[in-house]
XYZ file of C-alpha atoms in Angstrom:
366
model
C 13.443 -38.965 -5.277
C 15.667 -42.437 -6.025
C 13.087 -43.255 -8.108
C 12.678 -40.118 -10.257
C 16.385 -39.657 -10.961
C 16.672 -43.029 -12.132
C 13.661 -42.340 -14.271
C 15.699 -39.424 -16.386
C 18.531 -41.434 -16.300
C 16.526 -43.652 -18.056
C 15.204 -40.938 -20.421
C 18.552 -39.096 -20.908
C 21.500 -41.271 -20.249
C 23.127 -41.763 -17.182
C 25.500 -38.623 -17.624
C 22.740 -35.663 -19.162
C 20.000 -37.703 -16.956
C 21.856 -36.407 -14.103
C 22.200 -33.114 -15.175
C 18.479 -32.913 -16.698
C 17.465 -34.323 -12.913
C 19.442 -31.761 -11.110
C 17.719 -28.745 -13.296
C 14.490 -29.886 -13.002
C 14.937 -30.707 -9.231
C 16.103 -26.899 -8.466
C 13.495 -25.483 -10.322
C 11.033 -27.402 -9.031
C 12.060 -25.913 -5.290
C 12.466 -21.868 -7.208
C 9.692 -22.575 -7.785
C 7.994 -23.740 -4.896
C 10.192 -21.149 -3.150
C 8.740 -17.927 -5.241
C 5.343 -18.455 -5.874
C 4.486 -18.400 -2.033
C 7.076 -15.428 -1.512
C 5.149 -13.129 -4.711
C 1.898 -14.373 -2.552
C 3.031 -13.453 0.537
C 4.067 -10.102 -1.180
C 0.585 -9.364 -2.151
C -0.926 -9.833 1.117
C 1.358 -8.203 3.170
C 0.133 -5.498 1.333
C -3.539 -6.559 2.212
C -2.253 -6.782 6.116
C -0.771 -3.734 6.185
C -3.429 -1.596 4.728
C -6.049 -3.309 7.350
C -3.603 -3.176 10.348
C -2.662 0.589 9.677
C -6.911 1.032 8.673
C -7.191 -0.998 12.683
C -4.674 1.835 14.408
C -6.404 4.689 12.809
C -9.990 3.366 13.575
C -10.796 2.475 9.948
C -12.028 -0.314 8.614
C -9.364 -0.703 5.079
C -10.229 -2.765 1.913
C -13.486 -4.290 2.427
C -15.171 -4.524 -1.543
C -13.536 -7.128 -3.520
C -14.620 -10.187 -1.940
C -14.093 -13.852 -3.079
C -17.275 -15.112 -4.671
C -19.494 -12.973 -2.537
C -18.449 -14.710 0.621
C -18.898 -12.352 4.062
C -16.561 -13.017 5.820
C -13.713 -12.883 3.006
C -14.763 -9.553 2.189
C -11.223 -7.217 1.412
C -9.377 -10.400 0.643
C -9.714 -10.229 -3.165
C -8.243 -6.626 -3.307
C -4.417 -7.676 -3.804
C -5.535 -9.592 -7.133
C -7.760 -6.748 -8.172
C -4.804 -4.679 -7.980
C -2.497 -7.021 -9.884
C -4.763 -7.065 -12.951
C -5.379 -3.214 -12.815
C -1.492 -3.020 -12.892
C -0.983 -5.986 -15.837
C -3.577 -3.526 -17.515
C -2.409 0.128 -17.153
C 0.161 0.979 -20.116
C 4.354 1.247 -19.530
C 4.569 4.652 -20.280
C 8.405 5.962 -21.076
C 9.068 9.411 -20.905
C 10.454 11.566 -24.225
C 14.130 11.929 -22.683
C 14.305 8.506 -21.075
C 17.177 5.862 -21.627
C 14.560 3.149 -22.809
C 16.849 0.318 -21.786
C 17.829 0.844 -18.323
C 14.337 2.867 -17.331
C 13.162 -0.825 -17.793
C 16.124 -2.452 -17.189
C 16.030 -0.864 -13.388
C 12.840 -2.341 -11.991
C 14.381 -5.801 -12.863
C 17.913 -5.062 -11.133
C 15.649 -4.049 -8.328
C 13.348 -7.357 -7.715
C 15.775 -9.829 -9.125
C 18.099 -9.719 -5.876
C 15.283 -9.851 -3.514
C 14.261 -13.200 -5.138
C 18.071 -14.531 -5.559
C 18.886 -14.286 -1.890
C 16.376 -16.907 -0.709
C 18.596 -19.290 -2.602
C 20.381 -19.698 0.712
C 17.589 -19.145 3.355
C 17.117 -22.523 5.481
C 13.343 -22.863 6.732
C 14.311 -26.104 8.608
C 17.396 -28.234 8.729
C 16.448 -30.193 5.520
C 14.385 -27.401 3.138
C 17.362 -25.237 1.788
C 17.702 -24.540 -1.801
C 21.412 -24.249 -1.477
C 23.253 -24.926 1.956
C 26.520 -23.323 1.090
C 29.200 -22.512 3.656
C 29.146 -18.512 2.518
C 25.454 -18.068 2.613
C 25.623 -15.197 5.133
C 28.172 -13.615 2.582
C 25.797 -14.621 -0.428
C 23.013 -12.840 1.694
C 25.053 -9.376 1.884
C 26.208 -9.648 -1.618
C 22.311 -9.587 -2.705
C 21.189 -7.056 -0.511
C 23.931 -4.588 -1.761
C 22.872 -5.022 -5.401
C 19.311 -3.655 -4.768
C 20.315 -0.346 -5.009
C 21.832 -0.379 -8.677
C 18.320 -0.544 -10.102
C 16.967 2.701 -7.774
C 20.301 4.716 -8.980
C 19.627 3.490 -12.205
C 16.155 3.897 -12.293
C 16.714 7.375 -11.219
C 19.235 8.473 -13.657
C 17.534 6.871 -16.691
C 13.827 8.749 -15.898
C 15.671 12.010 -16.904
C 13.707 13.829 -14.075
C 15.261 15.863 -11.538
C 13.054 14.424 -8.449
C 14.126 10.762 -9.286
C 17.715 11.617 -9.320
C 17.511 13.708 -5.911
C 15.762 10.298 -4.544
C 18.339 8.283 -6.345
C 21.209 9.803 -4.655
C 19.694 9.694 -1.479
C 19.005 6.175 -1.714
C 22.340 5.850 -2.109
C 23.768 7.309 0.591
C 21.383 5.917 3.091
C 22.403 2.334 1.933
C 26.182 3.159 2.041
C 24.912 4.686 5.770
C 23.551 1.009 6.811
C 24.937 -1.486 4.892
C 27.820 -0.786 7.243
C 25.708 -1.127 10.411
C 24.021 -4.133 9.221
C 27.334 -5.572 7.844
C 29.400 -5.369 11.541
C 25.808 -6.382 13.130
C 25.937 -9.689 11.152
C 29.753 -10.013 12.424
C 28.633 -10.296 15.807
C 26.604 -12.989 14.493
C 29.641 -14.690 12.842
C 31.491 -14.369 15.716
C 29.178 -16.282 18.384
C 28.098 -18.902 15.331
C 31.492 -19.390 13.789
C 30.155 -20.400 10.842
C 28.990 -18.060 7.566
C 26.314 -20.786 6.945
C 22.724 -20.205 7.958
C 22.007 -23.515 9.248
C 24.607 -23.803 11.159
C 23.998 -20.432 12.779
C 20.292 -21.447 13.686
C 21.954 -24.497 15.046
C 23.719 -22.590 17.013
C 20.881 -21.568 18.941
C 19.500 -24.618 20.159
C 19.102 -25.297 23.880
C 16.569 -26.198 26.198
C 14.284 -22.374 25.683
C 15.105 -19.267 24.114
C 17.658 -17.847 26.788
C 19.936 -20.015 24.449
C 18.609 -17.427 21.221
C 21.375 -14.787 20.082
C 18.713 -12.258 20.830
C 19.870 -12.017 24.270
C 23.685 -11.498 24.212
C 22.994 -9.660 20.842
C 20.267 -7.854 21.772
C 21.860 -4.391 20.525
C 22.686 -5.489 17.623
C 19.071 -6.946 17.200
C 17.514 -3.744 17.584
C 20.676 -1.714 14.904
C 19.932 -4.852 12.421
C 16.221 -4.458 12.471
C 15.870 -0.914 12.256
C 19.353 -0.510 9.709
C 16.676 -3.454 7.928
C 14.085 -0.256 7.967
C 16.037 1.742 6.595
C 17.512 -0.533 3.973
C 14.109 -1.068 1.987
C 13.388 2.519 2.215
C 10.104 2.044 4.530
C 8.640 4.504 7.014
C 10.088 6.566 8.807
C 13.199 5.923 6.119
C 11.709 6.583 3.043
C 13.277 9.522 1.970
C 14.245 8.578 -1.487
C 10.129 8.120 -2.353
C 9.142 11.028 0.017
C 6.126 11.975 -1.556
C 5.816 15.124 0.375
C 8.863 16.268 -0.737
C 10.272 15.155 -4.071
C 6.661 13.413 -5.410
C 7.492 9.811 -5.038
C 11.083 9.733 -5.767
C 13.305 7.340 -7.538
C 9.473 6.085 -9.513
C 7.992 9.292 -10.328
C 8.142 8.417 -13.880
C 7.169 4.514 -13.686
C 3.692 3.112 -14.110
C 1.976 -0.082 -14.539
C 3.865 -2.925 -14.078
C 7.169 -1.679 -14.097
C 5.831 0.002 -11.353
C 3.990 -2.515 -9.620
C 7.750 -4.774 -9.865
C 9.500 -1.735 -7.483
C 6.645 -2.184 -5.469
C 6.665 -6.074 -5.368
C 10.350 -6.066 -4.448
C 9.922 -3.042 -1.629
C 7.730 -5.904 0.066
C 10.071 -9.040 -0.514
C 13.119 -7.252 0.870
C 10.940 -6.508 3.976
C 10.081 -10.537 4.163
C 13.432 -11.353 3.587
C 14.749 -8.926 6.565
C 12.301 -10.153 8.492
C 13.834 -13.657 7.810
C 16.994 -12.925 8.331
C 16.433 -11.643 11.847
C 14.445 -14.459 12.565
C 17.235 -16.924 11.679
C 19.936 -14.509 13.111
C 18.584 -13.634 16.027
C 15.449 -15.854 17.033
C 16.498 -19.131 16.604
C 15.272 -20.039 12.878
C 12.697 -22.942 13.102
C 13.524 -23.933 16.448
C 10.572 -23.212 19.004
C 11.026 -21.007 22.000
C 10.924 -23.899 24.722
C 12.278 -27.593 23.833
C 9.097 -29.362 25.526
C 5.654 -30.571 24.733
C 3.640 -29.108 22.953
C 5.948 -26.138 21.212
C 8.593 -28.747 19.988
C 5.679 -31.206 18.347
C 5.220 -27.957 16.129
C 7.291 -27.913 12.597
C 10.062 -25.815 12.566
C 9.194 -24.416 9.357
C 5.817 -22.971 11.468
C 7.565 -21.592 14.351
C 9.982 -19.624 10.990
C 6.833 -18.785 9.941
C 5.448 -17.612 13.071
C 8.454 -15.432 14.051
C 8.817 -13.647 10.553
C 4.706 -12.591 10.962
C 5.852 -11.118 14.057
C 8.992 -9.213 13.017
C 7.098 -8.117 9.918
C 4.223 -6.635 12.348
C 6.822 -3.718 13.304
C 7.273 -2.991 9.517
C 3.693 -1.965 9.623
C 3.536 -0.383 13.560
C 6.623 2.345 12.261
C 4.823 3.243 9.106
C 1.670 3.978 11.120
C 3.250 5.993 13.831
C 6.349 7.953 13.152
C 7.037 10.888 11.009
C 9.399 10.799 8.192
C 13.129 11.289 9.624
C 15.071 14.557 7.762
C 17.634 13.195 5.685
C 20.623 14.625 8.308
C 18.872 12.624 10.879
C 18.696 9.626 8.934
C 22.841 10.150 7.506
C 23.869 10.890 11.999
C 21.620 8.122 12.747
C 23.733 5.470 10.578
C 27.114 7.247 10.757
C 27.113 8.517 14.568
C 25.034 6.315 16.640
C 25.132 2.724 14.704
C 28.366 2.401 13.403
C 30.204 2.845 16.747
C 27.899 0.882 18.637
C 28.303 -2.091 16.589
C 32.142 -1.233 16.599
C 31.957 -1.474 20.104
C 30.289 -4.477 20.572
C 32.129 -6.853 18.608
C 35.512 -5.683 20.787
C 33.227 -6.222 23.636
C 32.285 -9.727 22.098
C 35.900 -10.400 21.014
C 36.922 -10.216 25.193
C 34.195 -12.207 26.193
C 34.754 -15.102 24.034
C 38.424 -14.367 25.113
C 37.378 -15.650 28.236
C 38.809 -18.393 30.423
C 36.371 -21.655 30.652
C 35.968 -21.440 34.202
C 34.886 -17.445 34.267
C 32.540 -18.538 31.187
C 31.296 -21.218 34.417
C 31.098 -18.779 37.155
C 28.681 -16.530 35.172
C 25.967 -17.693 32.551
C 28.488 -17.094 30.008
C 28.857 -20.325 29.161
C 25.350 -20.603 27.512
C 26.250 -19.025 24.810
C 29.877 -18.718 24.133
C 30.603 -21.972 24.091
């Protein structure tokens, strides 16, 4: 890396080599950063459509094969359906706002993409390790929604507003949750930097995980996660049996296809999130040989595969929640259990050193 900057210093000057080394440098790692994430996007949908074909005794996409091989038979489907997508026609209806309806989709994907600026897959491979990152990470996830309000008011369609609106009050419902959640979090990591929270998680095995002492909160971040990227049993504001598809009614091809891609990389990135939050990050569940000869950046890997697994289970076996069970879930149940819990968590790490001794406290407020 030495040698490379001193290479476009050599190019550019000392002063704009810098600069021109920087850029490249950071968009070199975007890059390296979103490829695999819009690949991992299209075969999560692969997964998901063979896992939920496996529950319901089916066998799923098995046609579009990679050069006639057997055993890859299925796999090819996610880039048949990318080029059937590039291919269909943008059509905009008659009474449309041109400019947002395909202004939306964008305001929809490009947050998903910007909050993996701050993600850490292992103590070195950050894009950006600022001290805010877990405030970065809420400020992206609350944008999302501007381009499904948006998308629904520009279509000019009375289903996609109704799917709008609900959209938006079942992310006003859980952003809350998932906000006081994360403030748990904050409290036991004392830091709003990601790193420094999956740091805060090492020990000898995975008693020393947040997942433990956090374990409610777990389970309202997860499934206030659900309900954030409008997914089964959530998805009310695309609820094709009741307002035909929702917020999209009046998107095809790709503008389409870009809702859909960014549905998918908010589930990753929740996924990721409670991995880091909650499971350690890249650190492996015991600290002995073999699980800590692993890379970290495997075991991240690992545990997002596994939280991403439940995405998939909920779709495949529970109904679609009514919309005034979804609104009592958030308001009723969530909210005051997380508002509990961090008063609970505020005594605790209240506590005298030598109570924190007496009782296994002391393994994780430190």
């Amino acid at each position: 890396m030495d040698y490379t900057q001193q290479l476009f210093e050599q190019m550019f000057g000392s002063e704009w080599g810098m600069t021109v080394f920087i850029l490249a440098k950071n968009l070199f790692y975007i890059f390296v950063i979103v490829v695999p994430l819009l690949l991992a996007v299209a075969y999560l949908t692969f997964a998901e459509r063979k896992i939920i074909a496996y529950m319901q005794i089916r066998v799923g996409p098995n046609r579009v094969t990679f050069f006639g091989i057997p055993w890859l038979r299925g796999w090819g489907q996610p880039i048949a359906d990318a080029v059937k997508a590039i291919m269909k026609e943008i059509i905009i209806p008659t009474g449309a706002n041109k400019f947002l309806f395909l202004l939306a989709p964008i305001l929809t994907i490009a947050p998903a993409l910007a909050a993996w600026a701050v993600v850490p897959f292992s103590p070195e491979l950050v894009l950006a390790d600022i001290n805010a990152g877990l405030l970065y990470i809420l400020a992206m996830t609350s944008l999302g929604v501007y381009g499904v309000i948006i998308a629904g008011w520009a279509s000019n369609s009375k289903y996609a507003f109704l799917g709008s609106m609900r959209s938006a009050a079942q992310l006003v419902s859980y952003e809350l949750a998932m906000g006081f959640a994360l403030v748990c979090v904050l409290m036991m990591a004392e830091s709003l930097n990601l790193g420094d929270i999956v740091k805060g998680q090492q020990g000898d095995s995975l008693l020393n995980w947040y997942l433990i002492p956090l374990f409610p909160m777990f389970l309202v971040y997860f499934i206030s996660g659900v309900a954030e990227t409008n997914r089964a049993p959530f998805d009310v504001a695309e609820g094709e049996s009741e307002i035909v598809a929702g917020f999209h009614v009046d998107y095809s091809g790709m503008a389409f296809t870009v809702f859909f891609l960014a549905e998918y990389a908010n589930m990753i990135l929740v996924a990721t999130l409670t991995s880091i939050m909650f499971l350690g990050g890249w650190l492996p569940p015991l600290n002995i040989a073999p699980f800590n000869l692993i890379p970290g950046i495997i075991w991240l890997l690992m545990k997002i595969a596994f939280m991403l697994f439940f995405f998939l289970w909920f779709r495949a076996t529970f109904p679609r929640y009514r919309y005034d069970q979804i609104m009592r879930l958030g308001w009723k149940i969530f909210i005051p259990i997380t508002l509990i819990w961090i008063v609970l968590l505020g005594i605790l790490l209240q506590l005298p050193e030598s109570i924190k001794e007496l009782f296994p406290l002391n393994l994780w407020f430190k």
